[in-house]
Amino acid sequence: SSSAQLKSFVSKTGSNVVIGVDGGTESIRACCFDAETGAVVGKSCASAYKTYHPQPGWAEQMPQDWWENLGEAVRGAVASISDSDSNICGICIDTTCCSVVALDANKEPLRPSLLWMDARSAAQTVEVMEKCKGDPALEVNSGGNGPLSAEWMTPKSLWIRQNEPEIWDKADTICEYQDYINYKMTGKMVASSCNAAARWHWDGEECINESTEDDPFPGRPTSLYEKLGIPELASKLPTICLPMGSLIGGLTEDAAEHLNLPVGLPVCQGGPDAFVGMIGLGCIYPGQLCLITGSSHLHCVVSSLPHRSAGIWGAYRGAPLPGINFAEGGQSSTGSIMFWARKVLGAEEVDYATLDSEAEKIPPGCEGLVALETFQGSRTPETDALARGALLGLSLSHTRAHIWRAFMEAVCYGTRGCVEGLEKAGHACEEIIIAGGATRSKLWLQMHADVTGKPVVVCENSEAPLLGSAILASYGVGVHGCISDAVKAMVRTKMRVEPSSELSPEYTNLYNSIYSKVGQCVKPISHAIARLRGGDSSYASVSEIAPIISPSLLACDFANMKAEVLRCVKAGAPRLHVDIFDSVALDSPWAFTFGPQMVKAIRDCSPDAILDLHMCVYKPARFVDAMKEAGADRFIFQFEAMADEAEVLELAKRITDAGMKCGISINPATSVSTLDSILASGLISVVNLLAVEPGFGGQKFNTVILVKLEHLVQLRQEKGYSFEIGVDGGVNEKTVPQVAKADVLVAGTYVFRHPVSLSQGVMDLSTAAKSSTAYF
Ligand SMILES: O=C(CO)[C@H](O)[C@H](O)COP(=O)(O)O
């Protein structure tokens, strides 16, 4: 059917209706809209499908169910239209994004779909980052720093290839929910450029071009597929890619019967539910940020330029629509915290409005109470799966209302952090268009405006994805000449909340002086707690901890100690490693470094860092009290300098009694099994594996420690020990991937002599470590 034939479904005289469909995680919903005005002209009808969890972390749905449930929802929505003269002229569907399907040559599903939330491909995300480091296609993941999400198309495809080779071989097509359902309606297999740009590593502007002999796969990341050994993926994925709002084709006879709609009815291209929701909120102009609030907050800012940088996902070129780009930020726990707080405050019988009205009487800053909203880790601007929530400044005068308000404020501060992160990356944000649960609280809406300093806009229609689909259909069939005209005609603003001129500066002050500092201060403690609990994070699909990089001051410029310590602080290094050598334990006059006075001086210029002392000295017990007084946090003694096990245990007890953590450092030649009974004592919090002979920096990394590292990791797991493992010496960009399983990496020469800066050195090591662990 030609474009003209398809558009002929639009009546010149009668009232035209479009069907918007939203294929969500739990169910699929359909609703009819006036194609001119966007007014709802019937009921929204939902039909629920099942999700199967065959293994922990896996989530599957049956593509056949999507089709059956689509029929039920659409038939219900159409039957609910009261005006019998209505002329249905088009349909458009959005779906969950990256619910991946493998189809045979007849386009029949070969296996259940790997639902978007399915985390089985976590190991493949690491493989992609490792094998494809530097590939331009990966820049959309935090400027190339990753991590990559197991939700996305590439790791899921790779999982199928590696784990179900027979399915892979039989698969004529790999696609997703969106493409499968459009195929079932039209008989045409086409991808949506929004899904492809945001989740497939495709270039959203290029991929909509027709393939040519010279460029058979325009905008596709063929070099990425080659590096992964799956070049065939380029031809298994749909070879035609259309932007949202394009006409795909008309309903086939079977589809028309199934949906109870006319044969040939135009089907227009949709895309991911969240990003079609952006269109339903009218968020299509650079400078607009769409804030979807629910149990979490998702921030999508429309940008005129596709800047990319660390801590940001995107910007995705040509998405959601050609000519624009968008970048994402996110907070993992927001509405879920308010739900949780109501429960733990014993206020389940009290409605949210009452809790809000109590909180409204409390001044900004909650009279000294501040909370952190990173209960489930931090997504952006800093990705930290081990971040946790906090409530600081509690006093006996604080009430339920203070706590309620503190959590509301914490979520808004977190939003400000994400917005600032996006702005720093070059994505200006002038107004926030908000949807979801937070719009139900007047107080919270105003607080979002006051804390971020941006106007917050609420739209009339709260079903943004459904309306977004209707807008795309309406444009696709030609009722509106362009998407921005359709948006102008079909999206209506309900209210615009301006930041208060009085409260906004007050919040800026609180944000800068308190909130923005709390996260960094609490971070080492949160990490330690997470580690004690096994490093678990409920939003991380596979959570291994990215090691902390601890600069070793042995490599610094001794004549400028203060400036060197401040360089480490500026680099955000949460720890400093101080080598205390007395030229006796290590028999060399040059292995003679610092005493307690220097430790105190270092402490004075880095009050927040954790100070680890590597004590390679004769009779270390003599130094315990002095080093504690000087400000040390960990006292890591050298095992080979001790006379026997009794001395070791006595010293360990003395260190812990003095209020420091006790660590033990071993030479490359010392085997881990000699520590068995010492570790069983429970007194040891840190095991430092020296990868060089102690005494001097700049030596070559000794790979003998790799087996010892494995051994220690296993031992810790088997026996349920909670000590940290450090690797010390010869750590650089090349050796890091081999020791990324450690908790702390001590690096001197590499970071202090880094050609760009110490910060860059720390960042390089951290990135190299993260990309070699299953971090996200
Ligand atoms: O403990 C050490 C030597 O005993 C140093 O901390 C270690 O060598 C780190 O320095 P570099 O990164 O230069 O190898």
PDB file of C-alpha atoms in Angstrom, residues 83-291:
ATOM      1  CA  ASP A  83     -19.412   8.366  18.859  1.00  0.00           C
ATOM      2  CA  SER A  84     -20.402   5.905  16.132  1.00  0.00           C
ATOM      3  CA  ASP A  85     -19.370   8.408  13.413  1.00  0.00           C
ATOM      4  CA  SER A  86     -15.756   8.331  14.513  1.00  0.00           C
ATOM      5  CA  ASN A  87     -13.338   7.437  11.762  1.00  0.00           C
ATOM      6  CA  ILE A  88     -10.339   5.418  12.903  1.00  0.00           C
ATOM      7  CA  CYS A  89      -7.446   6.488  10.707  1.00  0.00           C
ATOM      8  CA  GLY A  90      -4.280   5.060  12.242  1.00  0.00           C
ATOM      9  CA  ILE A  91      -2.588   3.154  15.028  1.00  0.00           C
ATOM     10  CA  CYS A  92       0.815   3.331  16.699  1.00  0.00           C
ATOM     11  CA  ILE A  93       2.384   1.209  19.418  1.00  0.00           C
ATOM     12  CA  ASP A  94       5.120   1.797  21.941  1.00  0.00           C
ATOM     13  CA  THR A  95       6.679  -1.104  23.811  1.00  0.00           C
ATOM     14  CA  THR A  96       9.220  -1.904  26.475  1.00  0.00           C
ATOM     15  CA  CYS A  97      12.671  -1.392  25.024  1.00  0.00           C
ATOM     16  CA  CYS A  98      15.124  -4.238  24.418  1.00  0.00           C
ATOM     17  CA  SER A  99      12.732  -7.109  25.035  1.00  0.00           C
ATOM     18  CA  VAL A 100      14.650  -9.237  22.549  1.00  0.00           C
ATOM     19  CA  VAL A 101      13.137 -11.869  20.250  1.00  0.00           C
ATOM     20  CA  ALA A 102      14.730 -14.519  17.993  1.00  0.00           C
ATOM     21  CA  LEU A 103      12.591 -15.439  14.963  1.00  0.00           C
ATOM     22  CA  ASP A 104      12.963 -18.214  12.376  1.00  0.00           C
ATOM     23  CA  ALA A 105      12.707 -17.738   8.615  1.00  0.00           C
ATOM     24  CA  ASN A 106       8.889 -17.677   8.906  1.00  0.00           C
ATOM     25  CA  LYS A 107       9.146 -15.011  11.603  1.00  0.00           C
ATOM     26  CA  GLU A 108       7.972 -17.434  14.276  1.00  0.00           C
ATOM     27  CA  PRO A 109       9.565 -17.057  17.731  1.00  0.00           C
ATOM     28  CA  LEU A 110      12.320 -19.608  18.400  1.00  0.00           C
ATOM     29  CA  ARG A 111      12.341 -19.033  22.147  1.00  0.00           C
ATOM     30  CA  PRO A 112      10.647 -16.783  24.719  1.00  0.00           C
ATOM     31  CA  SER A 113      11.708 -13.159  24.645  1.00  0.00           C
ATOM     32  CA  LEU A 114      14.512 -11.954  26.894  1.00  0.00           C
ATOM     33  CA  LEU A 115      12.592  -9.190  28.648  1.00  0.00           C
ATOM     34  CA  TRP A 116      14.243  -5.759  28.979  1.00  0.00           C
ATOM     35  CA  MET A 117      14.949  -6.352  32.674  1.00  0.00           C
ATOM     36  CA  ASP A 118      16.547  -9.762  32.089  1.00  0.00           C
ATOM     37  CA  ALA A 119      20.074  -9.586  33.546  1.00  0.00           C
ATOM     38  CA  ARG A 120      21.540 -12.835  32.227  1.00  0.00           C
ATOM     39  CA  SER A 121      23.904 -11.069  29.857  1.00  0.00           C
ATOM     40  CA  ALA A 122      25.855  -9.285  32.625  1.00  0.00           C
ATOM     41  CA  ALA A 123      29.026 -11.210  31.714  1.00  0.00           C
ATOM     42  CA  GLN A 124      28.567 -10.235  28.051  1.00  0.00           C
ATOM     43  CA  THR A 125      28.461  -6.540  29.014  1.00  0.00           C
ATOM     44  CA  VAL A 126      31.934  -6.950  30.459  1.00  0.00           C
ATOM     45  CA  GLU A 127      33.075  -8.778  27.337  1.00  0.00           C
ATOM     46  CA  VAL A 128      31.755  -5.974  25.136  1.00  0.00           C
ATOM     47  CA  MET A 129      33.581  -3.349  27.203  1.00  0.00           C
ATOM     48  CA  GLU A 130      36.795  -5.376  27.180  1.00  0.00           C
ATOM     49  CA  LYS A 131      36.885  -6.416  23.549  1.00  0.00           C
ATOM     50  CA  CYS A 132      35.552  -3.193  22.099  1.00  0.00           C
ATOM     51  CA  LYS A 133      37.238  -0.560  24.281  1.00  0.00           C
ATOM     52  CA  GLY A 134      37.669   2.588  22.199  1.00  0.00           C
ATOM     53  CA  ASP A 135      35.035   1.651  19.618  1.00  0.00           C
ATOM     54  CA  PRO A 136      33.118   4.860  18.810  1.00  0.00           C
ATOM     55  CA  ALA A 137      29.797   3.026  19.234  1.00  0.00           C
ATOM     56  CA  LEU A 138      30.502   2.651  22.967  1.00  0.00           C
ATOM     57  CA  GLU A 139      30.758   6.403  23.490  1.00  0.00           C
ATOM     58  CA  VAL A 140      27.063   6.531  24.334  1.00  0.00           C
ATOM     59  CA  ASN A 141      27.893   4.652  27.537  1.00  0.00           C
ATOM     60  CA  SER A 142      29.293   7.367  29.743  1.00  0.00           C
ATOM     61  CA  GLY A 143      31.607   8.705  27.028  1.00  0.00           C
ATOM     62  CA  GLY A 144      33.113   5.224  26.501  1.00  0.00           C
ATOM     63  CA  ASN A 145      33.726   4.586  30.191  1.00  0.00           C
ATOM     64  CA  GLY A 146      30.775   2.252  30.539  1.00  0.00           C
ATOM     65  CA  PRO A 147      29.370   0.386  32.248  1.00  0.00           C
ATOM     66  CA  LEU A 148      27.145  -1.138  29.629  1.00  0.00           C
ATOM     67  CA  SER A 149      23.707  -2.298  30.699  1.00  0.00           C
ATOM     68  CA  ALA A 150      22.752  -5.958  30.491  1.00  0.00           C
ATOM     69  CA  GLU A 151      19.369  -4.660  29.289  1.00  0.00           C
ATOM     70  CA  TRP A 152      20.749  -3.667  25.899  1.00  0.00           C
ATOM     71  CA  MET A 153      20.559  -5.400  22.532  1.00  0.00           C
ATOM     72  CA  THR A 154      24.247  -6.154  21.940  1.00  0.00           C
ATOM     73  CA  PRO A 155      24.988  -8.102  25.157  1.00  0.00           C
ATOM     74  CA  LYS A 156      21.665  -9.941  24.885  1.00  0.00           C
ATOM     75  CA  SER A 157      22.412 -10.988  21.289  1.00  0.00           C
ATOM     76  CA  LEU A 158      25.883 -12.092  22.335  1.00  0.00           C
ATOM     77  CA  TRP A 159      24.377 -14.178  25.134  1.00  0.00           C
ATOM     78  CA  ILE A 160      22.155 -16.017  22.659  1.00  0.00           C
ATOM     79  CA  ARG A 161      25.122 -16.596  20.347  1.00  0.00           C
ATOM     80  CA  GLN A 162      27.256 -17.999  23.156  1.00  0.00           C
ATOM     81  CA  ASN A 163      24.683 -19.951  25.128  1.00  0.00           C
ATOM     82  CA  GLU A 164      22.160 -21.100  22.549  1.00  0.00           C
ATOM     83  CA  PRO A 165      24.162 -21.491  19.328  1.00  0.00           C
ATOM     84  CA  GLU A 166      21.441 -23.635  17.740  1.00  0.00           C
ATOM     85  CA  ILE A 167      18.880 -20.810  18.245  1.00  0.00           C
ATOM     86  CA  TRP A 168      21.416 -18.305  16.916  1.00  0.00           C
ATOM     87  CA  ASP A 169      22.009 -20.353  13.779  1.00  0.00           C
ATOM     88  CA  LYS A 170      18.296 -20.807  13.154  1.00  0.00           C
ATOM     89  CA  ALA A 171      17.527 -17.154  13.867  1.00  0.00           C
ATOM     90  CA  ASP A 172      16.792 -15.390  10.628  1.00  0.00           C
ATOM     91  CA  THR A 173      15.854 -12.282  12.603  1.00  0.00           C
ATOM     92  CA  ILE A 174      16.865 -10.873  15.953  1.00  0.00           C
ATOM     93  CA  CYS A 175      14.598  -7.992  16.890  1.00  0.00           C
ATOM     94  CA  GLU A 176      12.532  -6.719  19.749  1.00  0.00           C
ATOM     95  CA  TYR A 177       8.935  -6.479  20.963  1.00  0.00           C
ATOM     96  CA  GLN A 178       8.380  -3.288  18.918  1.00  0.00           C
ATOM     97  CA  ASP A 179       9.514  -4.849  15.659  1.00  0.00           C
ATOM     98  CA  TYR A 180       7.766  -8.180  16.226  1.00  0.00           C
ATOM     99  CA  ILE A 181       4.399  -6.576  16.924  1.00  0.00           C
ATOM    100  CA  ASN A 182       4.679  -4.207  13.961  1.00  0.00           C
ATOM    101  CA  TYR A 183       5.577  -7.205  11.783  1.00  0.00           C
ATOM    102  CA  LYS A 184       2.505  -9.066  13.025  1.00  0.00           C
ATOM    103  CA  MET A 185       0.366  -6.051  12.060  1.00  0.00           C
ATOM    104  CA  THR A 186       1.895  -5.182   8.698  1.00  0.00           C
ATOM    105  CA  GLY A 187       4.055  -8.096   7.513  1.00  0.00           C
ATOM    106  CA  LYS A 188       7.027  -5.680   7.439  1.00  0.00           C
ATOM    107  CA  MET A 189      10.121  -6.132   9.558  1.00  0.00           C
ATOM    108  CA  VAL A 190      11.453  -2.700  10.447  1.00  0.00           C
ATOM    109  CA  ALA A 191      13.394  -1.337  13.403  1.00  0.00           C
ATOM    110  CA  SER A 192      12.631   1.927  15.193  1.00  0.00           C
ATOM    111  CA  SER A 193      15.534   4.371  15.021  1.00  0.00           C
ATOM    112  CA  CYS A 194      14.808   5.502  18.599  1.00  0.00           C
ATOM    113  CA  ASN A 195      15.350   1.998  20.016  1.00  0.00           C
ATOM    114  CA  ALA A 196      18.369   1.534  17.779  1.00  0.00           C
ATOM    115  CA  ALA A 197      19.988   4.844  18.778  1.00  0.00           C
ATOM    116  CA  ALA A 198      19.266   4.527  22.487  1.00  0.00           C
ATOM    117  CA  ARG A 199      19.820   0.814  23.081  1.00  0.00           C
ATOM    118  CA  TRP A 200      21.446  -0.865  20.064  1.00  0.00           C
ATOM    119  CA  HIS A 201      24.543   1.320  19.650  1.00  0.00           C
ATOM    120  CA  TRP A 202      23.346   2.485  16.231  1.00  0.00           C
ATOM    121  CA  ASP A 203      23.672   6.023  14.941  1.00  0.00           C
ATOM    122  CA  GLY A 204      20.101   7.323  14.972  1.00  0.00           C
ATOM    123  CA  GLU A 205      20.622   9.748  12.080  1.00  0.00           C
ATOM    124  CA  GLU A 206      22.521   7.396   9.774  1.00  0.00           C
ATOM    125  CA  CYS A 207      20.585   4.188  10.362  1.00  0.00           C
ATOM    126  CA  ILE A 208      17.440   5.543   8.681  1.00  0.00           C
ATOM    127  CA  ASN A 209      19.289   5.889   5.379  1.00  0.00           C
ATOM    128  CA  GLU A 210      18.691   3.264   2.737  1.00  0.00           C
ATOM    129  CA  SER A 211      21.427   0.682   2.422  1.00  0.00           C
ATOM    130  CA  THR A 212      23.615   0.916  -0.655  1.00  0.00           C
ATOM    131  CA  GLU A 213      26.218  -1.328  -2.216  1.00  0.00           C
ATOM    132  CA  ASP A 214      28.951   0.817  -0.684  1.00  0.00           C
ATOM    133  CA  ASP A 215      27.272   1.020   2.697  1.00  0.00           C
ATOM    134  CA  PRO A 216      25.079  -2.040   3.195  1.00  0.00           C
ATOM    135  CA  PHE A 217      24.610  -1.332   6.917  1.00  0.00           C
ATOM    136  CA  PRO A 218      24.296   2.448   7.353  1.00  0.00           C
ATOM    137  CA  GLY A 219      24.712   3.655  10.929  1.00  0.00           C
ATOM    138  CA  ARG A 220      25.154   0.114  12.229  1.00  0.00           C
ATOM    139  CA  PRO A 221      28.141  -0.594  14.533  1.00  0.00           C
ATOM    140  CA  THR A 222      29.596  -3.279  12.285  1.00  0.00           C
ATOM    141  CA  SER A 223      33.097  -2.889  13.786  1.00  0.00           C
ATOM    142  CA  LEU A 224      31.643  -3.612  17.227  1.00  0.00           C
ATOM    143  CA  TYR A 225      29.964  -6.768  15.937  1.00  0.00           C
ATOM    144  CA  GLU A 226      33.204  -7.832  14.267  1.00  0.00           C
ATOM    145  CA  LYS A 227      35.248  -7.366  17.433  1.00  0.00           C
ATOM    146  CA  LEU A 228      32.720  -9.527  19.262  1.00  0.00           C
ATOM    147  CA  GLY A 229      32.892 -12.235  16.611  1.00  0.00           C
ATOM    148  CA  ILE A 230      29.242 -11.776  15.593  1.00  0.00           C
ATOM    149  CA  PRO A 231      29.419  -9.860  12.274  1.00  0.00           C
ATOM    150  CA  GLU A 232      26.262 -11.695  11.175  1.00  0.00           C
ATOM    151  CA  LEU A 233      24.228  -9.734  13.741  1.00  0.00           C
ATOM    152  CA  ALA A 234      24.155  -6.795  11.292  1.00  0.00           C
ATOM    153  CA  SER A 235      22.018  -8.826   8.877  1.00  0.00           C
ATOM    154  CA  LYS A 236      19.963 -10.605  11.536  1.00  0.00           C
ATOM    155  CA  LEU A 237      18.725  -7.296  12.943  1.00  0.00           C
ATOM    156  CA  PRO A 238      16.064  -5.556  10.796  1.00  0.00           C
ATOM    157  CA  THR A 239      17.652  -4.150   7.667  1.00  0.00           C
ATOM    158  CA  ILE A 240      15.136  -1.307   7.401  1.00  0.00           C
ATOM    159  CA  CYS A 241      15.018   1.296  10.140  1.00  0.00           C
ATOM    160  CA  LEU A 242      12.364   4.013  10.399  1.00  0.00           C
ATOM    161  CA  PRO A 243      12.075   7.010  12.687  1.00  0.00           C
ATOM    162  CA  MET A 244       9.105   7.277  15.001  1.00  0.00           C
ATOM    163  CA  GLY A 245       5.978   8.563  13.307  1.00  0.00           C
ATOM    164  CA  SER A 246       6.841   7.058   9.882  1.00  0.00           C
ATOM    165  CA  LEU A 247       4.261   4.980   8.066  1.00  0.00           C
ATOM    166  CA  ILE A 248       5.212   1.313   8.193  1.00  0.00           C
ATOM    167  CA  GLY A 249       2.324  -0.135   6.195  1.00  0.00           C
ATOM    168  CA  GLY A 250      -1.316  -1.201   6.397  1.00  0.00           C
ATOM    169  CA  LEU A 251      -2.894  -3.900   8.567  1.00  0.00           C
ATOM    170  CA  THR A 252      -2.798  -7.322   6.956  1.00  0.00           C
ATOM    171  CA  GLU A 253      -6.028  -9.306   6.637  1.00  0.00           C
ATOM    172  CA  ASP A 254      -5.145 -11.508   9.616  1.00  0.00           C
ATOM    173  CA  ALA A 255      -4.178  -8.542  11.737  1.00  0.00           C
ATOM    174  CA  ALA A 256      -7.321  -6.621  10.771  1.00  0.00           C
ATOM    175  CA  GLU A 257      -9.457  -9.552  11.837  1.00  0.00           C
ATOM    176  CA  HIS A 258      -7.527 -10.008  15.073  1.00  0.00           C
ATOM    177  CA  LEU A 259      -7.847  -6.322  16.001  1.00  0.00           C
ATOM    178  CA  ASN A 260     -11.337  -5.842  14.567  1.00  0.00           C
ATOM    179  CA  LEU A 261     -10.097  -2.971  12.419  1.00  0.00           C
ATOM    180  CA  PRO A 262     -10.195  -2.341   8.637  1.00  0.00           C
ATOM    181  CA  VAL A 263      -7.698  -4.085   6.385  1.00  0.00           C
ATOM    182  CA  GLY A 264      -4.972  -1.661   5.324  1.00  0.00           C
ATOM    183  CA  LEU A 265      -5.396   0.663   8.331  1.00  0.00           C
ATOM    184  CA  PRO A 266      -2.110   2.624   8.594  1.00  0.00           C
ATOM    185  CA  VAL A 267       0.347   1.475  11.227  1.00  0.00           C
ATOM    186  CA  CYS A 268       2.909   4.095  12.247  1.00  0.00           C
ATOM    187  CA  GLN A 269       6.305   3.578  13.804  1.00  0.00           C
ATOM    188  CA  GLY A 270       6.525   3.851  17.593  1.00  0.00           C
ATOM    189  CA  GLY A 271       9.406   3.168  19.936  1.00  0.00           C
ATOM    190  CA  PRO A 272      10.399   2.686  23.562  1.00  0.00           C
ATOM    191  CA  ASP A 273       7.610   3.393  26.061  1.00  0.00           C
ATOM    192  CA  ALA A 274       9.620   5.923  28.095  1.00  0.00           C
ATOM    193  CA  PHE A 275      10.792   7.891  25.069  1.00  0.00           C
ATOM    194  CA  VAL A 276       7.402   7.852  23.355  1.00  0.00           C
ATOM    195  CA  GLY A 277       6.266   9.204  26.731  1.00  0.00           C
ATOM    196  CA  MET A 278       8.599  12.182  26.167  1.00  0.00           C
ATOM    197  CA  ILE A 279       6.629  13.008  23.041  1.00  0.00           C
ATOM    198  CA  GLY A 280       3.347  12.622  24.954  1.00  0.00           C
ATOM    199  CA  LEU A 281       4.682  15.225  27.369  1.00  0.00           C
ATOM    200  CA  GLY A 282       5.619  17.540  24.516  1.00  0.00           C
ATOM    201  CA  CYS A 283       9.288  17.228  25.362  1.00  0.00           C
ATOM    202  CA  ILE A 284      10.868  17.599  21.932  1.00  0.00           C
ATOM    203  CA  TYR A 285      12.723  20.918  22.116  1.00  0.00           C
ATOM    204  CA  PRO A 286      16.358  21.378  23.184  1.00  0.00           C
ATOM    205  CA  GLY A 287      16.510  22.624  26.770  1.00  0.00           C
ATOM    206  CA  GLN A 288      13.513  20.592  27.916  1.00  0.00           C
ATOM    207  CA  LEU A 289      14.090  17.844  30.442  1.00  0.00           C
ATOM    208  CA  CYS A 290      11.525  15.129  30.842  1.00  0.00           C
ATOM    209  CA  LEU A 291      11.375  13.817  34.402  1.00  0.00           C
TER     210      LEU A 291
END
